[in-house]
Amino acid sequence: MGMQPQNQEAKLHAAIANQRMKNYPGAIALFQTAISLDPGNPLLYKRMGECYRDMGDMISARAAFQKYLQMEPDASDKAEIERYL
C-alpha cells in the first residue's frame, strides 16, 4: 500500500487482513477507502457489512448489506444476507 496508495486491491487485502484479526474499525476504514477508489465493487460493501455486524452495529451493517444486494440482486448468498435486513 505504501508504494501504491491509490491501489484499491491493496486496500481490499489490507482490510480483509484487519477483519480476520478482528480489528474491525481499521478494516472498515480501509473498506471505505477502497470504496472511494472503486465504488462499483459490491464485495467491498458485503465485507464492510460483516465488520459492522461483528462489531454489533446492526444499523450500519444493514445499510452496507442493502447496498451489496442492490448491486448484486442475484447474489448466491442473498438469503443469508437478507437475514440482517
PDB file of C-alpha atoms in Angstrom:
ATOM      1  CA  MET A   1       0.000   0.000   0.000  1.00  0.00           C
ATOM      2  CA  GLY A   2       2.879   2.351   0.671  1.00  0.00           C
ATOM      3  CA  MET A   3       4.126   2.168  -2.901  1.00  0.00           C
ATOM      4  CA  GLN A   4       0.674   2.494  -4.490  1.00  0.00           C
ATOM      5  CA  PRO A   5      -1.616   4.329  -2.058  1.00  0.00           C
ATOM      6  CA  GLN A   6      -4.407   4.536  -4.645  1.00  0.00           C
ATOM      7  CA  ASN A   7      -4.422   0.791  -5.328  1.00  0.00           C
ATOM      8  CA  GLN A   8      -7.908  -0.468  -4.474  1.00  0.00           C
ATOM      9  CA  GLU A   9      -6.829  -4.112  -4.443  1.00  0.00           C
ATOM     10  CA  ALA A  10      -4.119  -3.422  -1.861  1.00  0.00           C
ATOM     11  CA  LYS A  11      -6.691  -1.657   0.336  1.00  0.00           C
ATOM     12  CA  LEU A  12      -9.056  -4.623  -0.027  1.00  0.00           C
ATOM     13  CA  HIS A  13      -6.423  -7.142   1.032  1.00  0.00           C
ATOM     14  CA  ALA A  14      -5.323  -4.995   3.967  1.00  0.00           C
ATOM     15  CA  ALA A  15      -8.965  -4.587   5.020  1.00  0.00           C
ATOM     16  CA  ILE A  16      -9.554  -8.344   4.875  1.00  0.00           C
ATOM     17  CA  ALA A  17      -6.410  -8.931   6.945  1.00  0.00           C
ATOM     18  CA  ASN A  18      -7.675  -6.446   9.552  1.00  0.00           C
ATOM     19  CA  GLN A  19     -11.095  -8.118   9.523  1.00  0.00           C
ATOM     20  CA  ARG A  20      -9.534 -11.520  10.184  1.00  0.00           C
ATOM     21  CA  MET A  21      -7.521 -10.039  13.061  1.00  0.00           C
ATOM     22  CA  LYS A  22     -10.794  -8.645  14.443  1.00  0.00           C
ATOM     23  CA  ASN A  23      -9.567  -5.069  14.011  1.00  0.00           C
ATOM     24  CA  TYR A  24     -12.973  -4.022  12.733  1.00  0.00           C
ATOM     25  CA  PRO A  25     -12.530  -0.216  12.918  1.00  0.00           C
ATOM     26  CA  GLY A  26      -9.321  -0.498  10.896  1.00  0.00           C
ATOM     27  CA  ALA A  27     -10.957  -2.832   8.398  1.00  0.00           C
ATOM     28  CA  ILE A  28     -13.940  -0.519   7.980  1.00  0.00           C
ATOM     29  CA  ALA A  29     -11.671   2.466   7.356  1.00  0.00           C
ATOM     30  CA  LEU A  30      -9.814   0.510   4.681  1.00  0.00           C
ATOM     31  CA  PHE A  31     -13.044  -0.733   3.101  1.00  0.00           C
ATOM     32  CA  GLN A  32     -14.337   2.851   2.973  1.00  0.00           C
ATOM     33  CA  THR A  33     -11.141   3.979   1.266  1.00  0.00           C
ATOM     34  CA  ALA A  34     -11.376   1.088  -1.188  1.00  0.00           C
ATOM     35  CA  ILE A  35     -14.993   2.047  -1.920  1.00  0.00           C
ATOM     36  CA  SER A  36     -13.914   5.608  -2.676  1.00  0.00           C
ATOM     37  CA  LEU A  37     -11.452   4.171  -5.219  1.00  0.00           C
ATOM     38  CA  ASP A  38     -13.839   1.540  -6.642  1.00  0.00           C
ATOM     39  CA  PRO A  39     -17.473   2.329  -5.758  1.00  0.00           C
ATOM     40  CA  GLY A  40     -18.767  -0.326  -8.150  1.00  0.00           C
ATOM     41  CA  ASN A  41     -17.347  -3.306  -6.239  1.00  0.00           C
ATOM     42  CA  PRO A  42     -20.173  -4.995  -4.299  1.00  0.00           C
ATOM     43  CA  LEU A  43     -17.766  -7.241  -2.357  1.00  0.00           C
ATOM     44  CA  LEU A  44     -16.489  -4.176  -0.504  1.00  0.00           C
ATOM     45  CA  TYR A  45     -19.961  -3.413   0.838  1.00  0.00           C
ATOM     46  CA  LYS A  46     -20.542  -7.037   1.841  1.00  0.00           C
ATOM     47  CA  ARG A  47     -17.260  -7.272   3.761  1.00  0.00           C
ATOM     48  CA  MET A  48     -17.830  -3.909   5.404  1.00  0.00           C
ATOM     49  CA  GLY A  49     -21.303  -5.094   6.450  1.00  0.00           C
ATOM     50  CA  GLU A  50     -19.743  -8.169   8.015  1.00  0.00           C
ATOM     51  CA  CYS A  51     -17.401  -5.957  10.057  1.00  0.00           C
ATOM     52  CA  TYR A  52     -20.243  -3.772  11.265  1.00  0.00           C
ATOM     53  CA  ARG A  53     -22.266  -6.882  12.126  1.00  0.00           C
ATOM     54  CA  ASP A  54     -19.391  -8.394  14.081  1.00  0.00           C
ATOM     55  CA  MET A  55     -18.989  -5.102  15.981  1.00  0.00           C
ATOM     56  CA  GLY A  56     -22.685  -5.155  16.863  1.00  0.00           C
ATOM     57  CA  ASP A  57     -23.557  -2.077  14.757  1.00  0.00           C
ATOM     58  CA  MET A  58     -26.587  -3.553  13.027  1.00  0.00           C
ATOM     59  CA  ILE A  59     -27.801  -0.235  11.585  1.00  0.00           C
ATOM     60  CA  SER A  60     -24.567   0.277   9.650  1.00  0.00           C
ATOM     61  CA  ALA A  61     -24.408  -3.430   8.773  1.00  0.00           C
ATOM     62  CA  ARG A  62     -27.924  -3.265   7.366  1.00  0.00           C
ATOM     63  CA  ALA A  63     -27.031  -0.253   5.191  1.00  0.00           C
ATOM     64  CA  ALA A  64     -23.904  -1.941   3.828  1.00  0.00           C
ATOM     65  CA  PHE A  65     -25.733  -5.212   3.156  1.00  0.00           C
ATOM     66  CA  GLN A  66     -28.561  -3.354   1.404  1.00  0.00           C
ATOM     67  CA  LYS A  67     -26.041  -1.653  -0.868  1.00  0.00           C
ATOM     68  CA  TYR A  68     -24.432  -5.037  -1.570  1.00  0.00           C
ATOM     69  CA  LEU A  69     -27.754  -6.610  -2.545  1.00  0.00           C
ATOM     70  CA  GLN A  70     -28.702  -3.554  -4.573  1.00  0.00           C
ATOM     71  CA  MET A  71     -25.532  -4.061  -6.605  1.00  0.00           C
ATOM     72  CA  GLU A  72     -25.793  -7.876  -6.653  1.00  0.00           C
ATOM     73  CA  PRO A  73     -29.534  -8.696  -6.686  1.00  0.00           C
ATOM     74  CA  ASP A  74     -28.849 -12.300  -7.749  1.00  0.00           C
ATOM     75  CA  ALA A  75     -26.046 -12.951  -5.243  1.00  0.00           C
ATOM     76  CA  SER A  76     -25.623 -16.595  -4.300  1.00  0.00           C
ATOM     77  CA  ASP A  77     -25.641 -15.624  -0.610  1.00  0.00           C
ATOM     78  CA  LYS A  78     -28.716 -13.403  -0.888  1.00  0.00           C
ATOM     79  CA  ALA A  79     -30.830 -15.432   1.566  1.00  0.00           C
ATOM     80  CA  GLU A  80     -28.077 -15.324   4.194  1.00  0.00           C
ATOM     81  CA  ILE A  81     -27.564 -11.563   3.794  1.00  0.00           C
ATOM     82  CA  GLU A  82     -31.295 -10.848   3.895  1.00  0.00           C
ATOM     83  CA  ARG A  83     -31.386 -12.201   7.463  1.00  0.00           C
ATOM     84  CA  TYR A  84     -29.671  -8.993   8.552  1.00  0.00           C
ATOM     85  CA  LEU A  85     -32.053  -6.609   6.773  1.00  0.00           C
TER      86      LEU A  85
END
